[in-house]
Amino acid sequence: MEAVFFGGEAVRPPVAIRTNLWYDHARTHDMLPAEVADLENEEIADVLGFARSSRALCIPVLDFPGIRIEHSREGDRETMIWHFPERPLKLARHYSAEMRSQGLLPQIVTHPLETEDDYRLLLKYLPEAELAVDLTPFETCEANAGDRGLTVLILGPCPAHRLMLEWSGYGDFFYHLSDFPDLVGSTVALLEQLYRETLWPAVGTSAARLV
């Protein structure tokens, strides 16, 4: 795969078929074809003659030193609370057993940022925040792919998109941007600075070749 990017020739078709969702569903429901029933997803790509699809999802974790984070689960609801000195910010997700079995992501039902004061509170602590990424999943994928594929290191959404997805919600983000643009803009700017100062240097010194 890497040779093709640099104008070289490939020993197999330089195509990686993303079969992980099909494979997980078929494996869970005992629907894999008999001839590949005992194989892992990567081995099936070998049988088909394609490059191994290798995608490592390593989402950076945003941490606030000295701030206690409480995790809880009740039924299908998962809750995460940042206990800032002034008041808490809360994130709640719906994650049913069926969603887990299908490999789906949880659905956020309560976002931490809902008001101007929520943004002001986050802005107060963002300058001291830390951003860390665990590249172990990448290293595992890279080992499984070997010279039969090229692992893509996926770091999740960019700062602004992450703010939409995890902190404010898509729809509300644009309302917030309209109602208090300076607060939203400052939040995005601080997140971008955090990525530049901590995440990119860590990734740059890793073995990842395709990010």
PDB file of C-alpha atoms in Angstrom:
ATOM      1  CA  MET A   1       0.000   0.000   0.000  1.00  0.00           C
ATOM      2  CA  GLU A   2       2.715   2.468   0.976  1.00  0.00           C
ATOM      3  CA  ALA A   3       4.672   1.791  -2.199  1.00  0.00           C
ATOM      4  CA  VAL A   4       1.714   2.956  -4.308  1.00  0.00           C
ATOM      5  CA  PHE A   5       1.680   6.360  -2.576  1.00  0.00           C
ATOM      6  CA  PHE A   6       5.272   6.882  -3.689  1.00  0.00           C
ATOM      7  CA  GLY A   7       4.804   5.709  -7.260  1.00  0.00           C
ATOM      8  CA  GLY A   8       5.955   2.135  -6.750  1.00  0.00           C
ATOM      9  CA  GLU A   9       4.326  -1.128  -7.728  1.00  0.00           C
ATOM     10  CA  ALA A  10       2.132  -3.236  -5.466  1.00  0.00           C
ATOM     11  CA  VAL A  11       2.306  -7.006  -5.184  1.00  0.00           C
ATOM     12  CA  ARG A  12      -1.463  -7.168  -4.727  1.00  0.00           C
ATOM     13  CA  PRO A  13      -4.315  -4.818  -5.721  1.00  0.00           C
ATOM     14  CA  PRO A  14      -3.766  -1.610  -3.688  1.00  0.00           C
ATOM     15  CA  VAL A  15      -7.332  -1.700  -2.454  1.00  0.00           C
ATOM     16  CA  ALA A  16      -8.447  -2.109   1.146  1.00  0.00           C
ATOM     17  CA  ILE A  17     -12.079  -3.167   1.438  1.00  0.00           C
ATOM     18  CA  ARG A  18     -13.676  -1.953   4.640  1.00  0.00           C
ATOM     19  CA  THR A  19     -15.396  -5.153   5.709  1.00  0.00           C
ATOM     20  CA  ASN A  20     -15.271  -4.721   9.482  1.00  0.00           C
ATOM     21  CA  LEU A  21     -18.951  -3.805   9.906  1.00  0.00           C
ATOM     22  CA  TRP A  22     -20.047  -6.689   7.697  1.00  0.00           C
ATOM     23  CA  TYR A  23     -17.674  -9.044   9.500  1.00  0.00           C
ATOM     24  CA  ASP A  24     -18.772  -8.017  13.011  1.00  0.00           C
ATOM     25  CA  HIS A  25     -22.452  -8.383  12.092  1.00  0.00           C
ATOM     26  CA  ALA A  26     -21.930 -11.719  10.340  1.00  0.00           C
ATOM     27  CA  ARG A  27     -19.789 -13.075  13.160  1.00  0.00           C
ATOM     28  CA  THR A  28     -22.316 -11.988  15.808  1.00  0.00           C
ATOM     29  CA  HIS A  29     -25.230 -13.592  13.952  1.00  0.00           C
ATOM     30  CA  ASP A  30     -23.321 -16.688  12.783  1.00  0.00           C
ATOM     31  CA  MET A  31     -23.713 -15.692   9.135  1.00  0.00           C
ATOM     32  CA  LEU A  32     -20.130 -15.938   7.830  1.00  0.00           C
ATOM     33  CA  PRO A  33     -19.753 -18.067   4.684  1.00  0.00           C
ATOM     34  CA  ALA A  34     -18.481 -21.540   5.520  1.00  0.00           C
ATOM     35  CA  GLU A  35     -15.224 -21.122   3.592  1.00  0.00           C
ATOM     36  CA  VAL A  36     -14.161 -18.159   5.764  1.00  0.00           C
ATOM     37  CA  ALA A  37     -16.064 -18.937   8.971  1.00  0.00           C
ATOM     38  CA  ASP A  38     -12.879 -19.689  10.915  1.00  0.00           C
ATOM     39  CA  LEU A  39     -10.926 -16.662   9.677  1.00  0.00           C
ATOM     40  CA  GLU A  40     -10.407 -13.217  11.162  1.00  0.00           C
ATOM     41  CA  ASN A  41     -11.402 -10.149   9.163  1.00  0.00           C
ATOM     42  CA  GLU A  42      -7.799  -9.458   8.120  1.00  0.00           C
ATOM     43  CA  GLU A  43      -7.356 -13.038   6.926  1.00  0.00           C
ATOM     44  CA  ILE A  44     -10.463 -12.786   4.755  1.00  0.00           C
ATOM     45  CA  ALA A  45      -8.831  -9.863   2.925  1.00  0.00           C
ATOM     46  CA  ASP A  46      -5.819 -12.119   2.289  1.00  0.00           C
ATOM     47  CA  VAL A  47      -8.094 -14.793   0.803  1.00  0.00           C
ATOM     48  CA  LEU A  48      -9.784 -12.217  -1.456  1.00  0.00           C
ATOM     49  CA  GLY A  49      -6.377 -10.969  -2.592  1.00  0.00           C
ATOM     50  CA  PHE A  50      -6.729  -7.382  -1.394  1.00  0.00           C
ATOM     51  CA  ALA A  51      -4.696  -5.300   1.008  1.00  0.00           C
ATOM     52  CA  ARG A  52      -5.741  -5.556   4.636  1.00  0.00           C
ATOM     53  CA  SER A  53      -8.075  -2.811   5.813  1.00  0.00           C
ATOM     54  CA  SER A  54      -6.465  -1.379   8.918  1.00  0.00           C
ATOM     55  CA  ARG A  55      -8.051   1.534  10.737  1.00  0.00           C
ATOM     56  CA  ALA A  56      -6.999   2.500  14.265  1.00  0.00           C
ATOM     57  CA  LEU A  57      -9.378   4.786  16.138  1.00  0.00           C
ATOM     58  CA  CYS A  58      -7.435   6.668  18.815  1.00  0.00           C
ATOM     59  CA  ILE A  59      -9.587   9.489  20.163  1.00  0.00           C
ATOM     60  CA  PRO A  60      -7.660  12.027  22.261  1.00  0.00           C
ATOM     61  CA  VAL A  61      -8.888  12.335  25.834  1.00  0.00           C
ATOM     62  CA  LEU A  62      -9.503  15.837  27.186  1.00  0.00           C
ATOM     63  CA  ASP A  63      -8.524  16.005  30.848  1.00  0.00           C
ATOM     64  CA  PHE A  64      -8.749  18.815  33.396  1.00  0.00           C
ATOM     65  CA  PRO A  65      -6.084  18.361  36.100  1.00  0.00           C
ATOM     66  CA  GLY A  66      -7.555  18.487  39.580  1.00  0.00           C
ATOM     67  CA  ILE A  67     -11.148  18.154  38.359  1.00  0.00           C
ATOM     68  CA  ARG A  68     -12.957  15.007  39.441  1.00  0.00           C
ATOM     69  CA  ILE A  69     -14.831  13.169  36.711  1.00  0.00           C
ATOM     70  CA  GLU A  70     -17.694  10.929  37.749  1.00  0.00           C
ATOM     71  CA  HIS A  71     -18.818   8.055  35.529  1.00  0.00           C
ATOM     72  CA  SER A  72     -22.050   6.173  36.137  1.00  0.00           C
ATOM     73  CA  ARG A  73     -24.433   3.858  34.318  1.00  0.00           C
ATOM     74  CA  GLU A  74     -28.107   3.194  34.988  1.00  0.00           C
ATOM     75  CA  GLY A  75     -29.922   0.943  32.572  1.00  0.00           C
ATOM     76  CA  ASP A  76     -29.176   2.132  29.043  1.00  0.00           C
ATOM     77  CA  ARG A  77     -27.969   5.548  30.186  1.00  0.00           C
ATOM     78  CA  GLU A  78     -24.300   6.407  30.727  1.00  0.00           C
ATOM     79  CA  THR A  79     -23.456   9.647  32.523  1.00  0.00           C
ATOM     80  CA  MET A  80     -20.215  11.602  32.755  1.00  0.00           C
ATOM     81  CA  ILE A  81     -19.964  14.594  35.103  1.00  0.00           C
ATOM     82  CA  TRP A  82     -17.098  17.069  35.389  1.00  0.00           C
ATOM     83  CA  HIS A  83     -17.170  18.431  38.949  1.00  0.00           C
ATOM     84  CA  PHE A  84     -15.797  21.942  38.473  1.00  0.00           C
ATOM     85  CA  PRO A  85     -15.584  24.050  41.659  1.00  0.00           C
ATOM     86  CA  GLU A  86     -18.311  26.427  40.479  1.00  0.00           C
ATOM     87  CA  ARG A  87     -20.762  23.767  39.326  1.00  0.00           C
ATOM     88  CA  PRO A  88     -20.790  20.530  37.307  1.00  0.00           C
ATOM     89  CA  LEU A  89     -21.079  19.991  33.569  1.00  0.00           C
ATOM     90  CA  LYS A  90     -22.898  16.832  32.513  1.00  0.00           C
ATOM     91  CA  LEU A  91     -22.826  14.538  29.499  1.00  0.00           C
ATOM     92  CA  ALA A  92     -25.409  11.737  29.180  1.00  0.00           C
ATOM     93  CA  ARG A  93     -25.519   8.998  26.531  1.00  0.00           C
ATOM     94  CA  HIS A  94     -28.069   6.366  25.588  1.00  0.00           C
ATOM     95  CA  TYR A  95     -26.339   3.061  24.876  1.00  0.00           C
ATOM     96  CA  SER A  96     -28.497  -0.037  24.741  1.00  0.00           C
ATOM     97  CA  ALA A  97     -27.343  -3.641  24.601  1.00  0.00           C
ATOM     98  CA  GLU A  98     -28.660  -3.849  21.038  1.00  0.00           C
ATOM     99  CA  MET A  99     -26.581  -0.830  19.995  1.00  0.00           C
ATOM    100  CA  ARG A 100     -23.497  -2.447  21.530  1.00  0.00           C
ATOM    101  CA  SER A 101     -24.084  -5.758  19.761  1.00  0.00           C
ATOM    102  CA  GLN A 102     -24.384  -3.964  16.421  1.00  0.00           C
ATOM    103  CA  GLY A 103     -21.186  -2.017  16.987  1.00  0.00           C
ATOM    104  CA  LEU A 104     -23.033   1.310  17.032  1.00  0.00           C
ATOM    105  CA  LEU A 105     -21.847   4.366  18.920  1.00  0.00           C
ATOM    106  CA  PRO A 106     -23.824   5.692  21.902  1.00  0.00           C
ATOM    107  CA  GLN A 107     -26.293   8.534  21.320  1.00  0.00           C
ATOM    108  CA  ILE A 108     -25.719  11.694  23.338  1.00  0.00           C
ATOM    109  CA  VAL A 109     -28.959  12.900  24.918  1.00  0.00           C
ATOM    110  CA  THR A 110     -27.579  15.638  27.204  1.00  0.00           C
ATOM    111  CA  HIS A 111     -24.675  17.857  26.154  1.00  0.00           C
ATOM    112  CA  PRO A 112     -22.448  19.747  28.621  1.00  0.00           C
ATOM    113  CA  LEU A 113     -22.687  23.119  26.858  1.00  0.00           C
ATOM    114  CA  GLU A 114     -26.196  24.560  26.812  1.00  0.00           C
ATOM    115  CA  THR A 115     -25.836  28.177  27.992  1.00  0.00           C
ATOM    116  CA  GLU A 116     -23.432  31.103  27.828  1.00  0.00           C
ATOM    117  CA  ASP A 117     -22.366  30.367  31.403  1.00  0.00           C
ATOM    118  CA  ASP A 118     -21.494  26.805  30.413  1.00  0.00           C
ATOM    119  CA  TYR A 119     -19.113  28.129  27.773  1.00  0.00           C
ATOM    120  CA  ARG A 120     -17.599  30.619  30.224  1.00  0.00           C
ATOM    121  CA  LEU A 121     -16.999  27.829  32.710  1.00  0.00           C
ATOM    122  CA  LEU A 122     -15.299  25.644  30.123  1.00  0.00           C
ATOM    123  CA  LEU A 123     -13.216  28.567  28.868  1.00  0.00           C
ATOM    124  CA  LYS A 124     -11.959  29.187  32.394  1.00  0.00           C
ATOM    125  CA  TYR A 125     -10.448  25.698  32.639  1.00  0.00           C
ATOM    126  CA  LEU A 126      -9.449  24.966  29.041  1.00  0.00           C
ATOM    127  CA  PRO A 127      -6.082  26.786  29.317  1.00  0.00           C
ATOM    128  CA  GLU A 128      -5.035  24.256  31.978  1.00  0.00           C
ATOM    129  CA  ALA A 129      -6.503  21.243  30.169  1.00  0.00           C
ATOM    130  CA  GLU A 130      -4.437  18.365  28.861  1.00  0.00           C
ATOM    131  CA  LEU A 131      -4.957  16.307  25.722  1.00  0.00           C
ATOM    132  CA  ALA A 132      -3.599  12.768  25.694  1.00  0.00           C
ATOM    133  CA  VAL A 133      -3.892   9.999  23.130  1.00  0.00           C
ATOM    134  CA  ASP A 134      -3.295   6.291  23.639  1.00  0.00           C
ATOM    135  CA  LEU A 135      -1.759   4.868  20.460  1.00  0.00           C
ATOM    136  CA  THR A 136      -1.956   1.242  21.605  1.00  0.00           C
ATOM    137  CA  PRO A 137      -4.855   0.468  19.193  1.00  0.00           C
ATOM    138  CA  PHE A 138      -2.720   1.797  16.335  1.00  0.00           C
ATOM    139  CA  GLU A 139       0.224  -0.375  17.330  1.00  0.00           C
ATOM    140  CA  THR A 140      -2.052  -3.423  17.469  1.00  0.00           C
ATOM    141  CA  CYS A 141      -3.553  -2.679  14.044  1.00  0.00           C
ATOM    142  CA  GLU A 142      -0.112  -2.051  12.577  1.00  0.00           C
ATOM    143  CA  ALA A 143       1.101  -5.419  13.856  1.00  0.00           C
ATOM    144  CA  ASN A 144      -1.964  -7.203  12.444  1.00  0.00           C
ATOM    145  CA  ALA A 145      -1.634  -5.513   9.050  1.00  0.00           C
ATOM    146  CA  GLY A 146       2.090  -6.130   8.730  1.00  0.00           C
ATOM    147  CA  ASP A 147       3.296  -5.590   5.179  1.00  0.00           C
ATOM    148  CA  ARG A 148      -0.138  -6.535   3.810  1.00  0.00           C
ATOM    149  CA  GLY A 149      -1.743  -3.164   4.573  1.00  0.00           C
ATOM    150  CA  LEU A 150      -1.175   0.390   5.727  1.00  0.00           C
ATOM    151  CA  THR A 151      -2.792   1.397   9.003  1.00  0.00           C
ATOM    152  CA  VAL A 152      -4.783   4.618   9.020  1.00  0.00           C
ATOM    153  CA  LEU A 153      -4.513   6.414  12.355  1.00  0.00           C
ATOM    154  CA  ILE A 154      -7.876   8.068  13.018  1.00  0.00           C
ATOM    155  CA  LEU A 155      -7.846  10.799  15.649  1.00  0.00           C
ATOM    156  CA  GLY A 156     -11.514  11.652  15.436  1.00  0.00           C
ATOM    157  CA  PRO A 157     -13.031  14.996  14.476  1.00  0.00           C
ATOM    158  CA  CYS A 158     -11.181  18.313  14.319  1.00  0.00           C
ATOM    159  CA  PRO A 159     -11.601  20.622  17.352  1.00  0.00           C
ATOM    160  CA  ALA A 160     -14.636  22.540  16.036  1.00  0.00           C
ATOM    161  CA  HIS A 161     -16.368  19.367  14.908  1.00  0.00           C
ATOM    162  CA  ARG A 162     -15.618  17.676  18.215  1.00  0.00           C
ATOM    163  CA  LEU A 163     -17.149  20.621  20.054  1.00  0.00           C
ATOM    164  CA  MET A 164     -20.304  20.143  17.966  1.00  0.00           C
ATOM    165  CA  LEU A 165     -20.489  16.399  18.475  1.00  0.00           C
ATOM    166  CA  GLU A 166     -19.597  16.004  22.138  1.00  0.00           C
ATOM    167  CA  TRP A 167     -20.080  19.303  23.909  1.00  0.00           C
ATOM    168  CA  SER A 168     -22.918  21.289  22.362  1.00  0.00           C
ATOM    169  CA  GLY A 169     -24.710  19.056  19.841  1.00  0.00           C
ATOM    170  CA  TYR A 170     -24.975  19.741  16.128  1.00  0.00           C
ATOM    171  CA  GLY A 171     -28.193  21.733  16.098  1.00  0.00           C
ATOM    172  CA  ASP A 172     -27.510  23.754  19.223  1.00  0.00           C
ATOM    173  CA  PHE A 173     -23.945  24.554  18.137  1.00  0.00           C
ATOM    174  CA  PHE A 174     -25.197  26.779  15.326  1.00  0.00           C
ATOM    175  CA  TYR A 175     -27.704  28.477  17.617  1.00  0.00           C
ATOM    176  CA  HIS A 176     -24.880  29.119  20.068  1.00  0.00           C
ATOM    177  CA  LEU A 177     -22.670  30.414  17.268  1.00  0.00           C
ATOM    178  CA  SER A 178     -25.412  32.857  16.329  1.00  0.00           C
ATOM    179  CA  ASP A 179     -26.335  33.917  19.877  1.00  0.00           C
ATOM    180  CA  PHE A 180     -22.855  34.236  21.429  1.00  0.00           C
ATOM    181  CA  PRO A 181     -20.245  33.899  18.638  1.00  0.00           C
ATOM    182  CA  ASP A 182     -17.354  35.278  20.693  1.00  0.00           C
ATOM    183  CA  LEU A 183     -17.691  32.571  23.335  1.00  0.00           C
ATOM    184  CA  VAL A 184     -17.968  29.789  20.769  1.00  0.00           C
ATOM    185  CA  GLY A 185     -15.082  31.189  18.722  1.00  0.00           C
ATOM    186  CA  SER A 186     -12.845  31.467  21.796  1.00  0.00           C
ATOM    187  CA  THR A 187     -13.654  27.880  22.775  1.00  0.00           C
ATOM    188  CA  VAL A 188     -12.760  26.568  19.324  1.00  0.00           C
ATOM    189  CA  ALA A 189      -9.545  28.624  19.292  1.00  0.00           C
ATOM    190  CA  LEU A 190      -8.413  27.208  22.641  1.00  0.00           C
ATOM    191  CA  LEU A 191      -9.162  23.645  21.546  1.00  0.00           C
ATOM    192  CA  GLU A 192      -7.187  24.183  18.332  1.00  0.00           C
ATOM    193  CA  GLN A 193      -4.260  25.533  20.329  1.00  0.00           C
ATOM    194  CA  LEU A 194      -4.394  22.495  22.614  1.00  0.00           C
ATOM    195  CA  TYR A 195      -4.297  20.166  19.612  1.00  0.00           C
ATOM    196  CA  ARG A 196      -1.347  22.023  18.093  1.00  0.00           C
ATOM    197  CA  GLU A 197       0.697  22.087  21.292  1.00  0.00           C
ATOM    198  CA  THR A 198       0.088  18.559  22.578  1.00  0.00           C
ATOM    199  CA  LEU A 199      -1.528  16.203  20.083  1.00  0.00           C
ATOM    200  CA  TRP A 200       0.302  16.895  16.838  1.00  0.00           C
ATOM    201  CA  PRO A 201       3.810  16.627  18.377  1.00  0.00           C
ATOM    202  CA  ALA A 202       2.873  13.260  19.936  1.00  0.00           C
ATOM    203  CA  VAL A 203       1.499  11.937  16.657  1.00  0.00           C
ATOM    204  CA  GLY A 204       4.443  13.347  14.704  1.00  0.00           C
ATOM    205  CA  THR A 205       6.919  11.262  16.680  1.00  0.00           C
ATOM    206  CA  SER A 206       4.845   8.076  16.401  1.00  0.00           C
ATOM    207  CA  ALA A 207       5.197   5.346  13.778  1.00  0.00           C
ATOM    208  CA  ALA A 208       1.992   6.431  12.030  1.00  0.00           C
ATOM    209  CA  ARG A 209       2.471   7.121   8.326  1.00  0.00           C
ATOM    210  CA  LEU A 210      -1.116   7.858   7.343  1.00  0.00           C
ATOM    211  CA  VAL A 211      -3.186  10.081   9.672  1.00  0.00           C
TER     212      VAL A 211
END
